[in-house]
Coordinates of C-alpha atoms in Angstrom, one line a residue:
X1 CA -82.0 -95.1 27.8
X2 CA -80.3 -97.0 30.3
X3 CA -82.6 -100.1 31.5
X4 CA -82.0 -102.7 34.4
X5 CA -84.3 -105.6 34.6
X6 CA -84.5 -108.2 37.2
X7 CA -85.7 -112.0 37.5
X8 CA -85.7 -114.6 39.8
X9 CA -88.0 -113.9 42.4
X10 CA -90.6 -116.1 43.5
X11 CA -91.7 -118.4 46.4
X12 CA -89.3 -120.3 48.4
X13 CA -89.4 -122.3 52.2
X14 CA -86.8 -121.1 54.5
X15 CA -83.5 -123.0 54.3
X16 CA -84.2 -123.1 50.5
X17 CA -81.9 -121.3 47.6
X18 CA -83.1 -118.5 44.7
X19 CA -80.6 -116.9 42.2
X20 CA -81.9 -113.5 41.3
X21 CA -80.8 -112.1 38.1
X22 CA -80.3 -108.0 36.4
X23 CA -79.3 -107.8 33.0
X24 CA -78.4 -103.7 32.2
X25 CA -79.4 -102.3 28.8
X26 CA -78.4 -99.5 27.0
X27 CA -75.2 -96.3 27.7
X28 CA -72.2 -95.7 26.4
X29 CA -70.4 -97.1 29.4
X30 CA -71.1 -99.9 31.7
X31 CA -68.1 -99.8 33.9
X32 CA -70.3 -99.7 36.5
X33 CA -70.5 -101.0 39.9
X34 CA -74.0 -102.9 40.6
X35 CA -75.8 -103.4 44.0
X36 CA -78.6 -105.2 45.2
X37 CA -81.2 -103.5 47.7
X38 CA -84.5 -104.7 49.5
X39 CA -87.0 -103.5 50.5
X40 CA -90.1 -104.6 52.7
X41 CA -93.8 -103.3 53.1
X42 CA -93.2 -100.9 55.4
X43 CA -89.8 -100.6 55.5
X44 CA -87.4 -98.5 54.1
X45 CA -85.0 -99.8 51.3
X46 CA -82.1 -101.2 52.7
X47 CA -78.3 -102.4 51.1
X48 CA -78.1 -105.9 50.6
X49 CA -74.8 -106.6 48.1
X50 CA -72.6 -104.5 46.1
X51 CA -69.6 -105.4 43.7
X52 CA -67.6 -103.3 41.5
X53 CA -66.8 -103.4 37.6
X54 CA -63.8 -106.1 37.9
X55 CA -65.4 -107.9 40.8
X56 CA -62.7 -107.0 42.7
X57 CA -63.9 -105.4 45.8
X58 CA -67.5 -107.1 47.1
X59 CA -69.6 -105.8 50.1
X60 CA -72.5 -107.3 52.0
X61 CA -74.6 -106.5 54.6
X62 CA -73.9 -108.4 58.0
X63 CA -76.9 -110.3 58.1
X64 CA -76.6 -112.1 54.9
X65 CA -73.0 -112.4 54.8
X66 CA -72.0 -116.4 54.6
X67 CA -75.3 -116.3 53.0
X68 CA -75.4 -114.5 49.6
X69 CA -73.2 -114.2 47.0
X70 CA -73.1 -111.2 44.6
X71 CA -71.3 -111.8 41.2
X72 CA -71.6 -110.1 37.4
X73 CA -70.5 -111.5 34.0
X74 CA -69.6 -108.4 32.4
X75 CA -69.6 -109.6 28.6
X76 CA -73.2 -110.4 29.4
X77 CA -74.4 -107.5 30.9
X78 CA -75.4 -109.3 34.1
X79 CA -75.3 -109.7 37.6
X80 CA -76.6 -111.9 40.5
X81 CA -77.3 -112.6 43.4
X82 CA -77.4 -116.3 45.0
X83 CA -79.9 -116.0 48.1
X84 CA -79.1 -119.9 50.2
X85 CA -80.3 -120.8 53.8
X86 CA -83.2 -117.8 53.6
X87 CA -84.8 -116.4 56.1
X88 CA -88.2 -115.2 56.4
X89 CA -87.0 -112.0 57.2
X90 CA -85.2 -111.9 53.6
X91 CA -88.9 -111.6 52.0
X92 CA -88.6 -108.0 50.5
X93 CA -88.8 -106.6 46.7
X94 CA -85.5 -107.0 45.8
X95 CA -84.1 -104.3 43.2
X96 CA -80.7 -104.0 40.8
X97 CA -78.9 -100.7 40.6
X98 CA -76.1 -99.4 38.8
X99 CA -73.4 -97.0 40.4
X100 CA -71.4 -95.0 37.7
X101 CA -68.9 -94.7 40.4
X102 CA -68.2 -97.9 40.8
X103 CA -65.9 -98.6 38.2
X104 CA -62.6 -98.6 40.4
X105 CA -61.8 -101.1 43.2
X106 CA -61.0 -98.3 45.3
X107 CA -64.9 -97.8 45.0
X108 CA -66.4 -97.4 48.9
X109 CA -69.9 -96.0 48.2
X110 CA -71.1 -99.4 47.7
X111 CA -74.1 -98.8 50.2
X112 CA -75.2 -95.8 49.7
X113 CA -78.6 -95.9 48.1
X114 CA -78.8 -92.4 47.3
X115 CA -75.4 -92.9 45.0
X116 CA -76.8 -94.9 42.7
X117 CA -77.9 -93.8 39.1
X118 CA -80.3 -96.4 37.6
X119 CA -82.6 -98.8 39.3
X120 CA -84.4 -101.8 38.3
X121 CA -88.4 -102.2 38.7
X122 CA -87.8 -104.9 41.0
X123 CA -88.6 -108.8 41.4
X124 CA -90.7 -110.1 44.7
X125 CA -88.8 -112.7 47.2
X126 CA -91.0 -114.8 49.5
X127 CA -89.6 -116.8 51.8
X128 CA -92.4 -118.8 53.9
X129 CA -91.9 -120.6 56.9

């Protein structure tokens, strides 16, 4: 019922910029707050941004902090994620997931991948060098 779809992925040289995109489909109630994960071959999946239903309260991981910027238009169903400077080290399968917690701005469980309800199928960042 509920359905999260992502876009945006692609090729892109290091330094370079990519917006990825997850537009959420379907439930009664979308006060939700959304995150973005990665995940590499090989690696496990691993937090990258989170933000909660008013935007109010946004968490990064340290290593793309200054770097990313996590944001949602609510009326649209959507939220993103605006990758600049990449790294090579940012080339991962990047997913969007929806936390039904995440409505309040007192929301704290904004990395915790096991928290989250609904996942997206995931959209391929490459960064080359």
């Amino acid at each position: 019922q509920v359905q999260l779809v992502e876009s945006g992925g692609g090729l892109v040289q290091a330094g370079g910029s990519l917006r990825l995109s997850c537009v959420v489909s379907g439930g009664s109630f979308r006060m939700w707050g959304m995150g973005w994960f990665r995940q590499a071959p090989g690696k496990e999946r691993e937090f990258v941004a989170g933000i909660t239903w008013t935007g109010g309260s946004i968490w990064y991981r340290d290593t793309v902090k200054g770097r990313f910027t996590i944001s949602r238009e609510n009326a649209k169903n959507m939220v993103y994620l605006e990758m600049n400077k990449v790294k090579p080290e940012d080339t991962a399968v990047y997913y969007c997931a929806a936390d039904r917690k995440g409505g309040s701005d007192h929301y704290t469980g904004a990395s915790n991948l096991s928290g989250y309800d609904y996942w997206g199928q995931g959209t391929q960042v490459t960064v080359s060098s």
